[in-house]
Amino acid sequence: AILRENFIHFVSRDAMNIKGSGITIIKLLVEKALLTNITDIYRLKEERDKLVSLEGFGETSIDNLLNAIESSKKTELHRIIYGIGIPGVGEVTARNLCNHFDYDIDAIINANHELKEVMDIGNITASSISVYFSYSDNREQLNQLLEWCSWSKPQKKTQWFKDQTWV
């Protein structure tokens, strides 16, 4: 049940936004052992024959799912960090982490005391992030996701009226 919930969170709109991968589909893919790790979602294309043999999966729904998975590969780093499900790290906290560490994933992974300097992160969340990344399996999973996905640092928004005085 925990694995299924992790997948549902990962594919959600606020995380990787994989359309067509609802609760029923995730439950089926977990039950059939096609999804055992979050990174397996990006290997489903290789399992197309197994998908076709599943009840309730037609060619169109498989194509739509695989296309949505492919589209999710081009994303933003904070969505990946939010999607991996670090306890206490919501979408805003993930975005704040990325901004604070200038989208340097190694700095985020290796941060300890610096985490408390990030906006909206207190002792409990900082500890949760440190503990999460202290496990090599979690770091490896994130590295695999980063190999599958491409992301770029968002461009700073232009502040049109900065340093201007209007009368």
PDB file of C-alpha atoms in Angstrom:
ATOM      1  CA  ALA A   1       0.000   0.000   0.000  1.00  0.00           C
ATOM      2  CA  ILE A   2       2.884   2.380   0.780  1.00  0.00           C
ATOM      3  CA  LEU A   3       4.512   1.692  -2.589  1.00  0.00           C
ATOM      4  CA  ARG A   4       1.233   2.373  -4.361  1.00  0.00           C
ATOM      5  CA  GLU A   5       0.790   5.659  -2.474  1.00  0.00           C
ATOM      6  CA  ASN A   6       4.374   6.673  -3.362  1.00  0.00           C
ATOM      7  CA  PHE A   7       3.611   6.114  -7.051  1.00  0.00           C
ATOM      8  CA  ILE A   8       0.311   7.996  -6.853  1.00  0.00           C
ATOM      9  CA  HIS A   9       2.155  10.932  -5.289  1.00  0.00           C
ATOM     10  CA  PHE A  10       4.973  10.779  -7.859  1.00  0.00           C
ATOM     11  CA  VAL A  11       2.646  10.847 -10.880  1.00  0.00           C
ATOM     12  CA  SER A  12       0.368  13.528  -9.408  1.00  0.00           C
ATOM     13  CA  ARG A  13      -0.250  16.868 -11.087  1.00  0.00           C
ATOM     14  CA  ASP A  14       1.952  18.800  -8.647  1.00  0.00           C
ATOM     15  CA  ALA A  15       4.820  16.339  -9.015  1.00  0.00           C
ATOM     16  CA  MET A  16       5.568  14.733 -12.400  1.00  0.00           C
ATOM     17  CA  ASN A  17       2.084  15.359 -13.855  1.00  0.00           C
ATOM     18  CA  ILE A  18       1.734  12.043 -15.687  1.00  0.00           C
ATOM     19  CA  LYS A  19      -1.769  12.200 -17.125  1.00  0.00           C
ATOM     20  CA  GLY A  20      -3.685   8.949 -17.465  1.00  0.00           C
ATOM     21  CA  SER A  21      -1.939   7.254 -14.571  1.00  0.00           C
ATOM     22  CA  GLY A  22      -4.715   7.247 -12.029  1.00  0.00           C
ATOM     23  CA  ILE A  23      -5.114   5.199  -8.897  1.00  0.00           C
ATOM     24  CA  THR A  24      -6.601   2.175 -10.693  1.00  0.00           C
ATOM     25  CA  ILE A  25      -3.775   1.990 -13.233  1.00  0.00           C
ATOM     26  CA  ILE A  26      -1.060   2.472 -10.607  1.00  0.00           C
ATOM     27  CA  LYS A  27      -2.662  -0.202  -8.410  1.00  0.00           C
ATOM     28  CA  LEU A  28      -2.734  -2.656 -11.325  1.00  0.00           C
ATOM     29  CA  LEU A  29       0.867  -1.948 -12.355  1.00  0.00           C
ATOM     30  CA  VAL A  30       2.077  -2.395  -8.760  1.00  0.00           C
ATOM     31  CA  GLU A  31       0.083  -5.647  -8.365  1.00  0.00           C
ATOM     32  CA  LYS A  32       1.570  -7.016 -11.606  1.00  0.00           C
ATOM     33  CA  ALA A  33       5.069  -6.004 -10.384  1.00  0.00           C
ATOM     34  CA  LEU A  34       5.602  -3.700 -13.355  1.00  0.00           C
ATOM     35  CA  LEU A  35       6.267  -0.917 -10.860  1.00  0.00           C
ATOM     36  CA  THR A  36       8.499  -1.786  -7.905  1.00  0.00           C
ATOM     37  CA  ASN A  37      10.531   1.423  -7.729  1.00  0.00           C
ATOM     38  CA  ILE A  38       9.656   4.987  -8.762  1.00  0.00           C
ATOM     39  CA  THR A  39      12.171   4.831 -11.602  1.00  0.00           C
ATOM     40  CA  ASP A  40      10.285   1.863 -13.106  1.00  0.00           C
ATOM     41  CA  ILE A  41       7.704   4.300 -14.453  1.00  0.00           C
ATOM     42  CA  TYR A  42      10.291   5.381 -17.039  1.00  0.00           C
ATOM     43  CA  ARG A  43      10.960   1.764 -18.033  1.00  0.00           C
ATOM     44  CA  LEU A  44       7.338   0.958 -18.856  1.00  0.00           C
ATOM     45  CA  LYS A  45       7.969   1.618 -22.547  1.00  0.00           C
ATOM     46  CA  GLU A  46      10.203  -1.477 -22.503  1.00  0.00           C
ATOM     47  CA  GLU A  47       7.302  -3.447 -20.977  1.00  0.00           C
ATOM     48  CA  ARG A  48       4.766  -2.587 -23.680  1.00  0.00           C
ATOM     49  CA  ASP A  49       4.054  -6.273 -24.451  1.00  0.00           C
ATOM     50  CA  LYS A  50       3.171  -6.893 -20.806  1.00  0.00           C
ATOM     51  CA  LEU A  51       0.977  -3.791 -20.748  1.00  0.00           C
ATOM     52  CA  VAL A  52      -0.957  -4.977 -23.817  1.00  0.00           C
ATOM     53  CA  SER A  53      -1.704  -8.279 -22.091  1.00  0.00           C
ATOM     54  CA  LEU A  54      -3.266  -6.575 -19.057  1.00  0.00           C
ATOM     55  CA  GLU A  55      -7.029  -6.510 -18.848  1.00  0.00           C
ATOM     56  CA  GLY A  56      -8.483  -3.076 -19.481  1.00  0.00           C
ATOM     57  CA  PHE A  57      -5.512  -1.775 -21.422  1.00  0.00           C
ATOM     58  CA  GLY A  58      -6.108  -0.981 -25.073  1.00  0.00           C
ATOM     59  CA  GLU A  59      -3.549   0.247 -27.563  1.00  0.00           C
ATOM     60  CA  THR A  60      -4.795   3.824 -27.289  1.00  0.00           C
ATOM     61  CA  SER A  61      -4.683   3.958 -23.496  1.00  0.00           C
ATOM     62  CA  ILE A  62      -1.183   2.439 -23.502  1.00  0.00           C
ATOM     63  CA  ASP A  63      -0.001   4.961 -26.087  1.00  0.00           C
ATOM     64  CA  ASN A  64      -1.522   7.829 -24.100  1.00  0.00           C
ATOM     65  CA  LEU A  65       0.106   6.639 -20.884  1.00  0.00           C
ATOM     66  CA  LEU A  66       3.517   6.132 -22.494  1.00  0.00           C
ATOM     67  CA  ASN A  67       3.303   9.537 -24.200  1.00  0.00           C
ATOM     68  CA  ALA A  68       2.409  11.197 -20.886  1.00  0.00           C
ATOM     69  CA  ILE A  69       5.351   9.461 -19.221  1.00  0.00           C
ATOM     70  CA  GLU A  70       7.632  10.634 -22.018  1.00  0.00           C
ATOM     71  CA  SER A  71       6.330  14.207 -21.686  1.00  0.00           C
ATOM     72  CA  SER A  72       6.975  14.177 -17.947  1.00  0.00           C
ATOM     73  CA  LYS A  73      10.692  13.656 -18.532  1.00  0.00           C
ATOM     74  CA  LYS A  74      11.088  17.346 -19.345  1.00  0.00           C
ATOM     75  CA  THR A  75      10.302  18.947 -16.030  1.00  0.00           C
ATOM     76  CA  GLU A  76      11.496  21.196 -13.249  1.00  0.00           C
ATOM     77  CA  LEU A  77      13.860  20.028 -10.510  1.00  0.00           C
ATOM     78  CA  HIS A  78      11.500  20.997  -7.693  1.00  0.00           C
ATOM     79  CA  ARG A  79       8.840  18.671  -9.159  1.00  0.00           C
ATOM     80  CA  ILE A  80      11.265  15.739  -8.986  1.00  0.00           C
ATOM     81  CA  ILE A  81      12.259  16.589  -5.415  1.00  0.00           C
ATOM     82  CA  TYR A  82       8.621  16.944  -4.405  1.00  0.00           C
ATOM     83  CA  GLY A  83       7.704  13.770  -6.283  1.00  0.00           C
ATOM     84  CA  ILE A  84      10.204  11.501  -4.529  1.00  0.00           C
ATOM     85  CA  GLY A  85       8.236  12.012  -1.343  1.00  0.00           C
ATOM     86  CA  ILE A  86      10.670  13.308   1.250  1.00  0.00           C
ATOM     87  CA  PRO A  87       8.632  13.525   4.480  1.00  0.00           C
ATOM     88  CA  GLY A  88       7.696  17.133   5.237  1.00  0.00           C
ATOM     89  CA  VAL A  89       8.716  18.436   1.805  1.00  0.00           C
ATOM     90  CA  GLY A  90       5.794  19.832  -0.128  1.00  0.00           C
ATOM     91  CA  GLU A  91       5.798  21.573  -3.462  1.00  0.00           C
ATOM     92  CA  VAL A  92       6.673  25.004  -2.011  1.00  0.00           C
ATOM     93  CA  THR A  93       9.445  23.616   0.185  1.00  0.00           C
ATOM     94  CA  ALA A  94      10.910  21.743  -2.790  1.00  0.00           C
ATOM     95  CA  ARG A  95      10.882  24.966  -4.808  1.00  0.00           C
ATOM     96  CA  ASN A  96      12.492  26.887  -1.920  1.00  0.00           C
ATOM     97  CA  LEU A  97      15.207  24.223  -1.638  1.00  0.00           C
ATOM     98  CA  CYS A  98      16.022  24.533  -5.327  1.00  0.00           C
ATOM     99  CA  ASN A  99      16.070  28.324  -5.212  1.00  0.00           C
ATOM    100  CA  HIS A 100      18.200  28.471  -2.066  1.00  0.00           C
ATOM    101  CA  PHE A 101      20.828  26.076  -3.447  1.00  0.00           C
ATOM    102  CA  ASP A 102      20.653  27.619  -6.933  1.00  0.00           C
ATOM    103  CA  TYR A 103      19.336  24.368  -8.451  1.00  0.00           C
ATOM    104  CA  ASP A 104      22.537  22.513  -7.503  1.00  0.00           C
ATOM    105  CA  ILE A 105      21.308  18.993  -6.767  1.00  0.00           C
ATOM    106  CA  ASP A 106      24.614  17.953  -5.171  1.00  0.00           C
ATOM    107  CA  ALA A 107      24.397  20.892  -2.777  1.00  0.00           C
ATOM    108  CA  ILE A 108      20.840  19.890  -1.858  1.00  0.00           C
ATOM    109  CA  ILE A 109      21.787  16.247  -1.290  1.00  0.00           C
ATOM    110  CA  ASN A 110      24.835  17.099   0.807  1.00  0.00           C
ATOM    111  CA  ALA A 111      23.298  19.968   2.800  1.00  0.00           C
ATOM    112  CA  ASN A 112      22.944  19.580   6.555  1.00  0.00           C
ATOM    113  CA  HIS A 113      22.997  22.668   8.745  1.00  0.00           C
ATOM    114  CA  GLU A 114      22.434  24.895   5.710  1.00  0.00           C
ATOM    115  CA  LEU A 115      18.948  23.435   5.332  1.00  0.00           C
ATOM    116  CA  LYS A 116      17.722  25.528   8.260  1.00  0.00           C
ATOM    117  CA  GLU A 117      18.584  28.656   6.272  1.00  0.00           C
ATOM    118  CA  VAL A 118      16.058  27.741   3.579  1.00  0.00           C
ATOM    119  CA  MET A 119      12.779  29.650   3.772  1.00  0.00           C
ATOM    120  CA  ASP A 120      10.036  27.652   5.548  1.00  0.00           C
ATOM    121  CA  ILE A 121      12.353  24.841   6.661  1.00  0.00           C
ATOM    122  CA  GLY A 122      12.614  24.239  10.375  1.00  0.00           C
ATOM    123  CA  ASN A 123      14.505  21.678  12.431  1.00  0.00           C
ATOM    124  CA  ILE A 124      12.122  18.783  11.774  1.00  0.00           C
ATOM    125  CA  THR A 125      11.994  19.208   7.990  1.00  0.00           C
ATOM    126  CA  ALA A 126      15.760  19.833   7.810  1.00  0.00           C
ATOM    127  CA  SER A 127      16.334  16.626   9.745  1.00  0.00           C
ATOM    128  CA  SER A 128      13.900  14.757   7.496  1.00  0.00           C
ATOM    129  CA  ILE A 129      15.735  15.909   4.351  1.00  0.00           C
ATOM    130  CA  SER A 130      19.144  15.011   5.819  1.00  0.00           C
ATOM    131  CA  VAL A 131      17.954  11.569   6.908  1.00  0.00           C
ATOM    132  CA  TYR A 132      16.315  10.932   3.527  1.00  0.00           C
ATOM    133  CA  PHE A 133      19.524  11.664   1.621  1.00  0.00           C
ATOM    134  CA  SER A 134      21.670   9.761   4.133  1.00  0.00           C
ATOM    135  CA  TYR A 135      20.320   6.523   2.613  1.00  0.00           C
ATOM    136  CA  SER A 136      22.259   5.461  -0.456  1.00  0.00           C
ATOM    137  CA  ASP A 137      19.130   3.867  -1.992  1.00  0.00           C
ATOM    138  CA  ASN A 138      17.376   7.236  -1.940  1.00  0.00           C
ATOM    139  CA  ARG A 139      20.358   9.027  -3.493  1.00  0.00           C
ATOM    140  CA  GLU A 140      20.634   6.316  -6.157  1.00  0.00           C
ATOM    141  CA  GLN A 141      16.925   6.563  -6.967  1.00  0.00           C
ATOM    142  CA  LEU A 142      17.189  10.337  -7.357  1.00  0.00           C
ATOM    143  CA  ASN A 143      20.261   9.988  -9.568  1.00  0.00           C
ATOM    144  CA  GLN A 144      18.405   7.494 -11.774  1.00  0.00           C
ATOM    145  CA  LEU A 145      15.475   9.877 -12.072  1.00  0.00           C
ATOM    146  CA  LEU A 146      17.835  12.685 -13.024  1.00  0.00           C
ATOM    147  CA  GLU A 147      19.284  10.454 -15.761  1.00  0.00           C
ATOM    148  CA  TRP A 148      15.797   9.830 -17.171  1.00  0.00           C
ATOM    149  CA  CYS A 149      14.571  13.403 -16.823  1.00  0.00           C
ATOM    150  CA  SER A 150      15.887  16.641 -18.203  1.00  0.00           C
ATOM    151  CA  TRP A 151      15.437  19.895 -16.368  1.00  0.00           C
ATOM    152  CA  SER A 152      16.883  23.324 -16.578  1.00  0.00           C
ATOM    153  CA  LYS A 153      17.223  26.124 -14.121  1.00  0.00           C
ATOM    154  CA  PRO A 154      14.241  28.442 -14.577  1.00  0.00           C
ATOM    155  CA  GLN A 155      14.999  31.853 -15.935  1.00  0.00           C
ATOM    156  CA  LYS A 156      14.568  34.713 -13.535  1.00  0.00           C
ATOM    157  CA  LYS A 157      11.414  36.657 -14.140  1.00  0.00           C
ATOM    158  CA  THR A 158      11.983  40.123 -15.490  1.00  0.00           C
ATOM    159  CA  GLN A 159      11.095  42.796 -13.005  1.00  0.00           C
ATOM    160  CA  TRP A 160       9.856  45.454 -15.351  1.00  0.00           C
ATOM    161  CA  PHE A 161       9.436  48.236 -12.830  1.00  0.00           C
ATOM    162  CA  LYS A 162      12.392  47.527 -10.552  1.00  0.00           C
ATOM    163  CA  ASP A 163      14.403  50.624  -9.605  1.00  0.00           C
ATOM    164  CA  GLN A 164      11.917  52.913 -11.324  1.00  0.00           C
ATOM    165  CA  THR A 165       9.999  55.740  -9.722  1.00  0.00           C
ATOM    166  CA  TRP A 166       6.544  56.686 -10.969  1.00  0.00           C
ATOM    167  CA  VAL A 167       4.822  59.919 -10.180  1.00  0.00           C
TER     168      VAL A 167
END
